[in-house]
mmCIF file of C-alpha atoms in Angstrom:
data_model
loop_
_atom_site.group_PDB
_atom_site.id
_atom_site.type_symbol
_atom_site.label_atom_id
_atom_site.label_comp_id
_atom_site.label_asym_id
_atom_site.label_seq_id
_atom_site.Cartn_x
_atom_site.Cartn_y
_atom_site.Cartn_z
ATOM 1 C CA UNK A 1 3.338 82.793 106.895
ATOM 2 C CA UNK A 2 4.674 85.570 104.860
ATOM 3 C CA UNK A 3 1.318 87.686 105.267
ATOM 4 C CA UNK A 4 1.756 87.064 109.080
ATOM 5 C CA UNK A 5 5.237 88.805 108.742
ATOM 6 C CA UNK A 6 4.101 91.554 106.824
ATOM 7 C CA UNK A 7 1.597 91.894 109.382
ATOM 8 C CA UNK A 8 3.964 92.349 112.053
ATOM 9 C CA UNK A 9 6.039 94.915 109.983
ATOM 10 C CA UNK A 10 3.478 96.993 109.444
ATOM 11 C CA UNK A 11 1.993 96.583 113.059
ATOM 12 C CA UNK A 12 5.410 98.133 114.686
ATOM 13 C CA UNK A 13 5.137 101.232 112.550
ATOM 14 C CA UNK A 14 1.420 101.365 113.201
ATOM 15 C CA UNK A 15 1.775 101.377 116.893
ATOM 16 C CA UNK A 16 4.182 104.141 117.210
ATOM 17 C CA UNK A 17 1.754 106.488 115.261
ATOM 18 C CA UNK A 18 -0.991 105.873 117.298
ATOM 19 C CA UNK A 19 1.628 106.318 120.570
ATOM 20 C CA UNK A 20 3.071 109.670 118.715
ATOM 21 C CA UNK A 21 -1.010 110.828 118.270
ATOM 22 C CA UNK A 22 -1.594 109.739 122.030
ATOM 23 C CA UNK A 23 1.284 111.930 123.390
ATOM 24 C CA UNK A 24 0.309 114.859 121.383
ATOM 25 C CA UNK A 25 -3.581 114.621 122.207
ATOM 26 C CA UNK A 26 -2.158 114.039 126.269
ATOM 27 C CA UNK A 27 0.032 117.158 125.701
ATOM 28 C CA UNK A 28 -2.706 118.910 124.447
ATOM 29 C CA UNK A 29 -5.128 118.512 126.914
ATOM 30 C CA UNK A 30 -2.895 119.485 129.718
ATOM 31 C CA UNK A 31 -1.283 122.031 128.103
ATOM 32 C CA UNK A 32 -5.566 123.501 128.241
ATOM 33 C CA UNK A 33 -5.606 121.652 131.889
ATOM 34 C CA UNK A 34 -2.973 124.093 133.190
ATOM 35 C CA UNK A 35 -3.883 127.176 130.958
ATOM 36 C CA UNK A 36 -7.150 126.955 133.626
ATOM 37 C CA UNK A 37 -5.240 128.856 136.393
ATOM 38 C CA UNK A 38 -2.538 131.650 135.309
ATOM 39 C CA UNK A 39 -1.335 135.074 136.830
ATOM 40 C CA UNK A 40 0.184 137.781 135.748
ATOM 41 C CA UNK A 41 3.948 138.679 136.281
ATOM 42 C CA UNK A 42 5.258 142.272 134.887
ATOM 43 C CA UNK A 43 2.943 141.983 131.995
ATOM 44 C CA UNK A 44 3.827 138.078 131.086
ATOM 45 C CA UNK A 45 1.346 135.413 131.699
ATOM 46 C CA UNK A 46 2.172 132.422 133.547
ATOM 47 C CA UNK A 47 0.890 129.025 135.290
ATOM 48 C CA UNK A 48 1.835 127.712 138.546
ATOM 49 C CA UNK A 49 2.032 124.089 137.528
ATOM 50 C CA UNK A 50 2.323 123.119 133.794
ATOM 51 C CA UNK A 51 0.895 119.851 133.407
ATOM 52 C CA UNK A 52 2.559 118.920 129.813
ATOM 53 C CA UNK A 53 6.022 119.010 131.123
ATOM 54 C CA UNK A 54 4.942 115.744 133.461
ATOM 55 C CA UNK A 55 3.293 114.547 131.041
ATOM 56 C CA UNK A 56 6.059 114.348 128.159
ATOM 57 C CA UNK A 57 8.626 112.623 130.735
ATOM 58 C CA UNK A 58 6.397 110.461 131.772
ATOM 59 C CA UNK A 59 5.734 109.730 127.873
ATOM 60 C CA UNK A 60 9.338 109.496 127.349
ATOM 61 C CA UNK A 61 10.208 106.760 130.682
ATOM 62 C CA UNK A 62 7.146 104.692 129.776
ATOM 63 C CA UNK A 63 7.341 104.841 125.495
ATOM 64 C CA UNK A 64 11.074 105.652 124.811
ATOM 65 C CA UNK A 65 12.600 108.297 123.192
ATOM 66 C CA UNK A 66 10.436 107.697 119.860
ATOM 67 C CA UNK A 67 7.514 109.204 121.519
ATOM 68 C CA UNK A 68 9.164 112.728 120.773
ATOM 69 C CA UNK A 69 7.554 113.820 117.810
ATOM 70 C CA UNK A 70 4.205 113.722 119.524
ATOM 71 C CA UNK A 71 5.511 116.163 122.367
ATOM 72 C CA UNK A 72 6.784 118.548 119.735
ATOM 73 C CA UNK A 73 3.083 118.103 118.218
ATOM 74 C CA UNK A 74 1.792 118.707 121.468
ATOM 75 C CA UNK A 75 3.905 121.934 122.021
ATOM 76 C CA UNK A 76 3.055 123.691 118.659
ATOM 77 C CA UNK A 77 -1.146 122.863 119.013
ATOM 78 C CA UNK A 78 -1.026 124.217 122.970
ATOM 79 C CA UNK A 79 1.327 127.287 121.484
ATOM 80 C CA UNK A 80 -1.576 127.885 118.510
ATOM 81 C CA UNK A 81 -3.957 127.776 120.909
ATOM 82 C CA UNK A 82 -2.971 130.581 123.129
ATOM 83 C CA UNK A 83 -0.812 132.818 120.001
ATOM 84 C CA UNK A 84 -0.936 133.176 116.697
ATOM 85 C CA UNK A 85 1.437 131.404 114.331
ATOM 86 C CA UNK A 86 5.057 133.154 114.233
ATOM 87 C CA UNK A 87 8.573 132.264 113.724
ATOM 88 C CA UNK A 88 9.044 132.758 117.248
ATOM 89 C CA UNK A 89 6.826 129.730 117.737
ATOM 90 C CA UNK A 90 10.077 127.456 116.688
ATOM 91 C CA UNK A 91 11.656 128.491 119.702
ATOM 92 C CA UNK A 92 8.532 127.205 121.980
ATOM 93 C CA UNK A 93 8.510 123.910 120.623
ATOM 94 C CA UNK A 94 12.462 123.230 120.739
ATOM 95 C CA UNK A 95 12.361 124.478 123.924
ATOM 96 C CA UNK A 96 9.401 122.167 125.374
ATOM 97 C CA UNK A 97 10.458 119.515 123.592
ATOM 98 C CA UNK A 98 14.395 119.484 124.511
ATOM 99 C CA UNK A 99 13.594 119.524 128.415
ATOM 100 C CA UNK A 100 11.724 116.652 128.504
ATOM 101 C CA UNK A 101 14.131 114.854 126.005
ATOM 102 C CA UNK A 102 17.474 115.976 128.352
ATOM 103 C CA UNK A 103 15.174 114.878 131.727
ATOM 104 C CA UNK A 104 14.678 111.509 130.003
ATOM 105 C CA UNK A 105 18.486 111.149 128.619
ATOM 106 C CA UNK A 106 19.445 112.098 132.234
ATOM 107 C CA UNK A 107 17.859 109.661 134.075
ATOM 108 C CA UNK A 108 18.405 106.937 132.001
ATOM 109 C CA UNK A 109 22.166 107.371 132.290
ATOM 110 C CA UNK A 110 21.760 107.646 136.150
ATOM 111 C CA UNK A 111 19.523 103.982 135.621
ATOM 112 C CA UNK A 112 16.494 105.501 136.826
ATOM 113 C CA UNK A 113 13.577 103.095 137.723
ATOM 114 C CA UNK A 114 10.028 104.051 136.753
ATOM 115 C CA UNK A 115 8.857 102.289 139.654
ATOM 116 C CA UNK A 116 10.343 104.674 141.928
ATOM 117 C CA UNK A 117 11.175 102.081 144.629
ATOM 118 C CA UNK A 118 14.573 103.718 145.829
ATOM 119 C CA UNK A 119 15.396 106.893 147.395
ATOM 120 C CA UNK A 120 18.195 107.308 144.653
ATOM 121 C CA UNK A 121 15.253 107.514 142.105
ATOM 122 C CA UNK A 122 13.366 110.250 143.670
ATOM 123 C CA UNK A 123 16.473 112.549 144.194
ATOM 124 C CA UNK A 124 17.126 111.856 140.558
ATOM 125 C CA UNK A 125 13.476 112.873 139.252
ATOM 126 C CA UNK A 126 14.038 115.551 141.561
ATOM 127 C CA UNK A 127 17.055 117.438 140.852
ATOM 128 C CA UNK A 128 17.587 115.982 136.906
ATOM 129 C CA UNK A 129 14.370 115.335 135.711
ATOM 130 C CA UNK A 130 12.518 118.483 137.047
ATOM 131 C CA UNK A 131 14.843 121.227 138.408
ATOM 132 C CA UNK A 132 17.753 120.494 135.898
ATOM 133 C CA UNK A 133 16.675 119.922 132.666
ATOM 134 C CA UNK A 134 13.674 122.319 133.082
ATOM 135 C CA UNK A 135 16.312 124.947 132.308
ATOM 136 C CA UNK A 136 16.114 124.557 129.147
ATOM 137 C CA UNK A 137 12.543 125.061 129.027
ATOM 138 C CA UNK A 138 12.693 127.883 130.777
ATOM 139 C CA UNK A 139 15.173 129.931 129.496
ATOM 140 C CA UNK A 140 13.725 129.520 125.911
ATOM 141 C CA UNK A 141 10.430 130.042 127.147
ATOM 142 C CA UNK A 142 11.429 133.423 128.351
ATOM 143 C CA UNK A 143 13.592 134.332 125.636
ATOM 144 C CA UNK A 144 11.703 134.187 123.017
ATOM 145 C CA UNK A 145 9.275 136.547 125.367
ATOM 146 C CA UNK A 146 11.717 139.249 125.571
ATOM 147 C CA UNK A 147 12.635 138.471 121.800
ATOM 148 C CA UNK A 148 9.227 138.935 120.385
ATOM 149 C CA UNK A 149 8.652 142.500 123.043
ATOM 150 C CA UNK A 150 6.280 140.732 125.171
ATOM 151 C CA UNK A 151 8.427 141.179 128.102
ATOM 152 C CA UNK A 152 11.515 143.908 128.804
ATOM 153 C CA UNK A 153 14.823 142.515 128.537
ATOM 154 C CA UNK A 154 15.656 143.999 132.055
ATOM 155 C CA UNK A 155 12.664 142.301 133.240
ATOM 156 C CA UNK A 156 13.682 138.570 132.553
ATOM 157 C CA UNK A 157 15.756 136.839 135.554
ATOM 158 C CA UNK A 158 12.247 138.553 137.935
ATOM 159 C CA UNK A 159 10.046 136.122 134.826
ATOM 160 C CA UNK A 160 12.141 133.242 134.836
ATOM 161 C CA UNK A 161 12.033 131.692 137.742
ATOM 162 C CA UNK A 162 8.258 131.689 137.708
ATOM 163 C CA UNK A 163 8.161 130.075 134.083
ATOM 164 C CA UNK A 164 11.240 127.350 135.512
ATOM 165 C CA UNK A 165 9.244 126.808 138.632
ATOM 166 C CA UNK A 166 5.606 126.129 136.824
ATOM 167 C CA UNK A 167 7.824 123.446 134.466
ATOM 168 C CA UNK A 168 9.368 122.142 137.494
ATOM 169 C CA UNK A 169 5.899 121.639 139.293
ATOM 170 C CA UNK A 170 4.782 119.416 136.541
ATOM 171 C CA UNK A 171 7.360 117.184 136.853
ATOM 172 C CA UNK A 172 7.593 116.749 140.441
ATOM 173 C CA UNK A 173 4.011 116.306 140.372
ATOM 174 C CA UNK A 174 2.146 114.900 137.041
ATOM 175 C CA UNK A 175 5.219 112.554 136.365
ATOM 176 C CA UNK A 176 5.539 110.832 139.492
ATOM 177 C CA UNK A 177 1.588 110.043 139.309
ATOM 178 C CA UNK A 178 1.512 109.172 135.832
ATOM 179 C CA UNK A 179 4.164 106.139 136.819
ATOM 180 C CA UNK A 180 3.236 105.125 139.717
ATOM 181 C CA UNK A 181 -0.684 104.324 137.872
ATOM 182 C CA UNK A 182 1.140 102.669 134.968
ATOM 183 C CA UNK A 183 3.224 100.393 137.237
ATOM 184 C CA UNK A 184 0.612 99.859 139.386
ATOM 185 C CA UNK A 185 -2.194 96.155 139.697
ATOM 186 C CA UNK A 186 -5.195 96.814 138.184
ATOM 187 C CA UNK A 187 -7.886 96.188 138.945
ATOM 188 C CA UNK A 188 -6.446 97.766 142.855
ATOM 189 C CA UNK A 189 -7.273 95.535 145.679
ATOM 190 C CA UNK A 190 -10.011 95.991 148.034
ATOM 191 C CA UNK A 191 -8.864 94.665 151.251
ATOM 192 C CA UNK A 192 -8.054 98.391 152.404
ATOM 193 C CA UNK A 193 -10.862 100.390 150.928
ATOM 194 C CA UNK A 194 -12.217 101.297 154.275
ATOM 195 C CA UNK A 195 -9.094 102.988 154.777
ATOM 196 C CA UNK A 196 -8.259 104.410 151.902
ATOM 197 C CA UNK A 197 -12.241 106.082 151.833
ATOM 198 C CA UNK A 198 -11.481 107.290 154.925
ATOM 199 C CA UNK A 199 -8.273 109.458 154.018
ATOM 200 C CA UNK A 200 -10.562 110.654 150.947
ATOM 201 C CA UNK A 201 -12.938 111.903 153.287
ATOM 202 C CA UNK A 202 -10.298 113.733 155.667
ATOM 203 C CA UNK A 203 -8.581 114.638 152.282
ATOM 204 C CA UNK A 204 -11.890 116.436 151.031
ATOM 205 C CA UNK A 205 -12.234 118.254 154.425
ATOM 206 C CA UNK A 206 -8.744 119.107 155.405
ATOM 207 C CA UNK A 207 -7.256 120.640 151.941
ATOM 208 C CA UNK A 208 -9.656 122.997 151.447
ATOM 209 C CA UNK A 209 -10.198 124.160 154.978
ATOM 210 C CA UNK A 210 -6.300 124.823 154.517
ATOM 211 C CA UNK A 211 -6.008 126.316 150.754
ATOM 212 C CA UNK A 212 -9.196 128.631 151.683
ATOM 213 C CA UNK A 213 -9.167 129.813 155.787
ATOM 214 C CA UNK A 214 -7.798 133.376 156.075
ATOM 215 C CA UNK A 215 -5.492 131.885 159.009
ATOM 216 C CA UNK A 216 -3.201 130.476 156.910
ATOM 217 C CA UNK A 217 -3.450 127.023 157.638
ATOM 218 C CA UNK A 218 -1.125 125.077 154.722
ATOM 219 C CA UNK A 219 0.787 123.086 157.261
ATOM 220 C CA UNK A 220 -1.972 120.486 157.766
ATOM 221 C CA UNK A 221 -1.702 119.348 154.423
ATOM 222 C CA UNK A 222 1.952 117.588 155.825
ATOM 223 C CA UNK A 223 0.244 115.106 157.898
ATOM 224 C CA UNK A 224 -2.161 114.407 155.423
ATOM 225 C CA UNK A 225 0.777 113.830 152.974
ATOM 226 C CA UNK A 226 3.017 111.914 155.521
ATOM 227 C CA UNK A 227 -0.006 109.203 156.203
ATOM 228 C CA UNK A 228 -0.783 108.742 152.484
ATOM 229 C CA UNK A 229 3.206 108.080 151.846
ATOM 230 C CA UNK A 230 2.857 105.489 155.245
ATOM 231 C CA UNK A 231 -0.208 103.185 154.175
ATOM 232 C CA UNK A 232 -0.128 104.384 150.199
ATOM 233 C CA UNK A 233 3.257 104.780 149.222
ATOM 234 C CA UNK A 234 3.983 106.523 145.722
ATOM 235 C CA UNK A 235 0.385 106.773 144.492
ATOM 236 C CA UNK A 236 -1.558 107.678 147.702
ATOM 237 C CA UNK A 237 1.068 110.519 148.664
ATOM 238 C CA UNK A 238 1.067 111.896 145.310
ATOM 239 C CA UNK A 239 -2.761 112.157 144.424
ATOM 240 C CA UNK A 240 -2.967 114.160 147.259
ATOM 241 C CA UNK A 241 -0.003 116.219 146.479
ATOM 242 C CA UNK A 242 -1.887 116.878 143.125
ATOM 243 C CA UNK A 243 -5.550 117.360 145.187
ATOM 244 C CA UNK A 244 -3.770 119.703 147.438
ATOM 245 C CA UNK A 245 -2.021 121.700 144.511
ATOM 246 C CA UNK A 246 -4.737 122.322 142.390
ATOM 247 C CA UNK A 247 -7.084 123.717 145.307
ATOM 248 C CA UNK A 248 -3.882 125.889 146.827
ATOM 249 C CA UNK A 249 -3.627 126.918 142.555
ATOM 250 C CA UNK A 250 -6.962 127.765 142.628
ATOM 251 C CA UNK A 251 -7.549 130.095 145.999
ATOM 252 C CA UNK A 252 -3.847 131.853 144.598
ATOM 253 C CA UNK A 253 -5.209 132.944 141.493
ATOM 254 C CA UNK A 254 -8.327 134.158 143.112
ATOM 255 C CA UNK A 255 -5.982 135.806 145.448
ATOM 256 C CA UNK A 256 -8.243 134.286 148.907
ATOM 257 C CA UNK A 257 -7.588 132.626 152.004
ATOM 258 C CA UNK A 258 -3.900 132.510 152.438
ATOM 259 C CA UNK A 259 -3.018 134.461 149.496
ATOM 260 C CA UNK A 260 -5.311 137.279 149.735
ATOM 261 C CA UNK A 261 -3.917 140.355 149.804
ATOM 262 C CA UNK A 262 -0.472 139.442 148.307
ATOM 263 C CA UNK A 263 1.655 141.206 145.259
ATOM 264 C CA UNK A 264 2.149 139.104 142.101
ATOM 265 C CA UNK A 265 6.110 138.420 143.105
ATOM 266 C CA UNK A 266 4.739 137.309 146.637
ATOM 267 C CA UNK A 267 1.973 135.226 145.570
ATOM 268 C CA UNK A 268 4.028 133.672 143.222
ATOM 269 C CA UNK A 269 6.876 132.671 145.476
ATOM 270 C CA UNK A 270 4.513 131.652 148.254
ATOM 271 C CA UNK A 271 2.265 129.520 145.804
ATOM 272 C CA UNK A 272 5.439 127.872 144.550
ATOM 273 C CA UNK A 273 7.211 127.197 148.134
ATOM 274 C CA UNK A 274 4.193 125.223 149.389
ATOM 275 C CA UNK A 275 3.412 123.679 146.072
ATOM 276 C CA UNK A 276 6.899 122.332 145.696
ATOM 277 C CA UNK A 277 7.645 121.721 149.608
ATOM 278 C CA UNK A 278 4.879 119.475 149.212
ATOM 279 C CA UNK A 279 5.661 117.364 146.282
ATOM 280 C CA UNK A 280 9.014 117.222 147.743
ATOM 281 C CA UNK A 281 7.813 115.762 150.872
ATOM 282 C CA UNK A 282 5.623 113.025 149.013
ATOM 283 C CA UNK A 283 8.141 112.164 146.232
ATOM 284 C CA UNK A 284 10.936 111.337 148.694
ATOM 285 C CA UNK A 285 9.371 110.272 151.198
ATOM 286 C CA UNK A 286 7.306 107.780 149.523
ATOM 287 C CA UNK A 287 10.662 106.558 147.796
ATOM 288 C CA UNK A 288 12.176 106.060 151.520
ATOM 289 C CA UNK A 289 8.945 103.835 152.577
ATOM 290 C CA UNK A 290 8.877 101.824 149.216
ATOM 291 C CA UNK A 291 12.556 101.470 149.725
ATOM 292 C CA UNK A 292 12.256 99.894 153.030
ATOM 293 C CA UNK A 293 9.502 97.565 152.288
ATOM 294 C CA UNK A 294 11.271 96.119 149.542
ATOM 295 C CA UNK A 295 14.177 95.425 151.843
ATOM 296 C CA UNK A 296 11.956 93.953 153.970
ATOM 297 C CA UNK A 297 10.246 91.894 151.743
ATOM 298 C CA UNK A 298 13.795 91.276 150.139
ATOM 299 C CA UNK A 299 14.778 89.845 153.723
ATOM 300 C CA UNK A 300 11.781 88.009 154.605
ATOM 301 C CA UNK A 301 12.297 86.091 151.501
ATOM 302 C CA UNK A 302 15.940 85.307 152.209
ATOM 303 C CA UNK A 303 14.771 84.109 155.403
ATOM 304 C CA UNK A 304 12.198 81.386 153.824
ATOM 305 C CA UNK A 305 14.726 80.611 151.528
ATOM 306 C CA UNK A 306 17.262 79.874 154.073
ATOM 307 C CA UNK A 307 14.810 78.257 156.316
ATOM 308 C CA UNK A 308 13.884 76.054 153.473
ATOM 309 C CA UNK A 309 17.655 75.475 152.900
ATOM 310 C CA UNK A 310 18.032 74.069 156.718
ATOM 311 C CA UNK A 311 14.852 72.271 156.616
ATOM 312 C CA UNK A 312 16.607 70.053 154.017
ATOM 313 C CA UNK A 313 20.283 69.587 155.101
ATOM 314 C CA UNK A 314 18.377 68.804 158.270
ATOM 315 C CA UNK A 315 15.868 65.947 156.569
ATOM 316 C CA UNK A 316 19.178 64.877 154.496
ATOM 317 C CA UNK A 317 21.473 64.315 157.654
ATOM 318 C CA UNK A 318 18.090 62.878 159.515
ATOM 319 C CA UNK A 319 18.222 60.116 156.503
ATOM 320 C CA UNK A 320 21.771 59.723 156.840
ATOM 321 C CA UNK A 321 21.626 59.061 160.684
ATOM 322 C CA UNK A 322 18.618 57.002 159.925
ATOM 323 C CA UNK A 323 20.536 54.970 157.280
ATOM 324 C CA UNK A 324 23.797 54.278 159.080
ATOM 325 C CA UNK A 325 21.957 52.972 161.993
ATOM 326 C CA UNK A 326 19.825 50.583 159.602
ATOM 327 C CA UNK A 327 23.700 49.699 158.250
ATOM 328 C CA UNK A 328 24.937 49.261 162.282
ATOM 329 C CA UNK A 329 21.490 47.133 162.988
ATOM 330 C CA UNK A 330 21.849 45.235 159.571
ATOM 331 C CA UNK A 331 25.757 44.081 160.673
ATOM 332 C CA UNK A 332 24.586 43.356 163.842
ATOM 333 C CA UNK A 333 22.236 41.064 163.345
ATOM 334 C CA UNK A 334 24.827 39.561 160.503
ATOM 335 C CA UNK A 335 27.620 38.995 163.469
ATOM 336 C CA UNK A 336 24.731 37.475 165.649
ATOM 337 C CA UNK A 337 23.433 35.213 162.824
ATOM 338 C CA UNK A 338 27.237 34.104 162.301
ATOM 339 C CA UNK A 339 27.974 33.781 165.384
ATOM 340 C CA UNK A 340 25.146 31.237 165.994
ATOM 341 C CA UNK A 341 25.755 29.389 162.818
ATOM 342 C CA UNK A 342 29.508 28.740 164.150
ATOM 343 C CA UNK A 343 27.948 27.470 167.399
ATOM 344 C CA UNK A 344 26.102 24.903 165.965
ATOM 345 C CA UNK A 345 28.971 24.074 163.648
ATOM 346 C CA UNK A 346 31.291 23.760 166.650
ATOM 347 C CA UNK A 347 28.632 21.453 168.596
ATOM 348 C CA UNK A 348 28.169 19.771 165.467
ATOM 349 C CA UNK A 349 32.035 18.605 165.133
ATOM 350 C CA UNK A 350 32.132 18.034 169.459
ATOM 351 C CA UNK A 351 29.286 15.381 169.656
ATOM 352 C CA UNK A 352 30.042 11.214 169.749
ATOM 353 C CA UNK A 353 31.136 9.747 166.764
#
């Protein structure tokens, strides 16, 4: 018994190293996911969407808040990767690792839900978990730029809003995902998959005819988006929010279709307009739809409850009814059998003596 103790001592530690490893090996990899696409913004470098932001609040809501050391890890291998190792490197890990810490403290004192079943908890990932607390992030991120002479001090508030925006993207898009595939049945039912192959298909023809045509055809992504959110909810509507994003990422930095021919500052705010419009639209809206169907479930099931309820009072007053007339039979045929029994007592007493 007291080896299957120590056991479980050692197993809690255990566990949170290998969670701590996870989330920096996660970080990591996204951190060289979104390092794929980048452009160019008065001499800084930038991404549209940064992928390890998502990722470390999504660590955070599912693991806790001891899952921060391996975001900090994260942040100093992706910085090593792209720089070399300088004090200003401090700053880029605080600053990566506070945002995601002050996104998760925010929503939990809000009482987020990672299931994302209420409109209340997409406005909340929205506007504190990704356009809030990304500040942080941000600002660092840019000042320690400027700090180190990668950038021109006059130059920062035209940087920063691409470097809050690409944070921002990563949240609104990689979190939402990443929860809605942890909370979600596995292995996925199959009664739809008709369906659901059928939106891949349009998916795979209608995103790239409008990240790519010349005309400028980004709008029909929305329908796309809107059905997904209708027969999909959180996780249809936001894979092809991600789908969508990575091929309008892609034809931005290669400066075609709808982008061609644009200045940094223009492709940047264009890129970022669509890319968050979008996420927008499948976030909330899939909230509103989940919303509903659990208060339509919610009713359904007071209903059968209720129903149930009635069914009984209804089968208890049947048995009562059924009872009392047994009782009103039984003293009936009491009076009758004592009424004959004084008959024959009173002819009895009347006959010759």
């Amino acid at each position: 018994m007291a080896a299957v103790v120590r056991i479980r001592e050692l197993s809690g530690p255990v566990v949170t190293v290998v969670q701590v490893l996870a989330v920096a090996a996660c970080y990591f990899a996204g951190a060289r996911l979104g390092l794929l696409r980048q452009y160019v913004l008065d001499g800084a470098v930038f991404t549209p969407i940064w992928p390890p932001t998502g990722i470390a609040v999504a660590a955070l809501l599912i693991l806790g808040l001891r899952c921060w050391p391996g975001i900090a890890l994260g942040a100093f291998l992706a910085v090593l990767s792209v720089a070399p190792l300088r004090p200003t490197v401090v700053g880029n890990v605080v600053g990566n690792t506070a945002a995601p810490v002050c996104s998760y403290l925010l929503l939990r004192q809000v009482g987020f839900r990672n299931d994302l079943s209420r409109l209340r908890d997409g406005a909340a990932l929205v506007f504190l978990g990704a356009l809030a607390s990304t500040l942080i992030s941000a600002t660092v991120g840019v000042g320690v730029i400027v700090f180190r002479g990668g950038l021109p001090a006059e130059d920062f508030w035209t940087a920063w809003p691409a470097w809050w925006v690409g944070d921002a993207m990563g949240v609104l898009i990689v979190t939402p995902l990443l929860l809605a595939l942890h909370g979600a049945r596995w292995p996925p039912r199959m009664s739809r998959w008709k369906e659901a192959l059928g939106t891949v298909l349009v998916a795979c023809f209608l995103v790239p005819l409008a990240t790519h045509s010349a005309l400028s055809m980004l709008f029909l992504v929305y329908p796309l988006l809107i059905w997904a959110a209708l027969r999909f909810q959180l996780v249809g509507s936001m894979l092809c929010a991600l789908f969508a994003s990575v091929l309008a990422t892609v034809a931005a930095t290669d400066q075609i279709g709808p982008f061609a021919g644009l200045s940094s500052t223009e492709l940047m705010f264009k890129l970022q307009a669509f890319n968050g419009g979008m996420a927008l639209t499948a976030l909330l809206l899939s909230s509103v739809i989940t919303e509903q169907l659990n208060t339509r479930r919610s009713v359904e099931q007071a209903c059968r409850e209720l129903a149930e309820v009635l069914e009984h009072l209804t089968a208890g007053e049947s048995r009562r009814e059924r009872l009392r007339e047994e009782g009103e039979q039984e003293g009936r045929s009491e009076g009758e059998q004592e009424g004959r029994q004084e008959e024959g007592d009173g002819g009895g007493r009347g006959g010759p003596s």
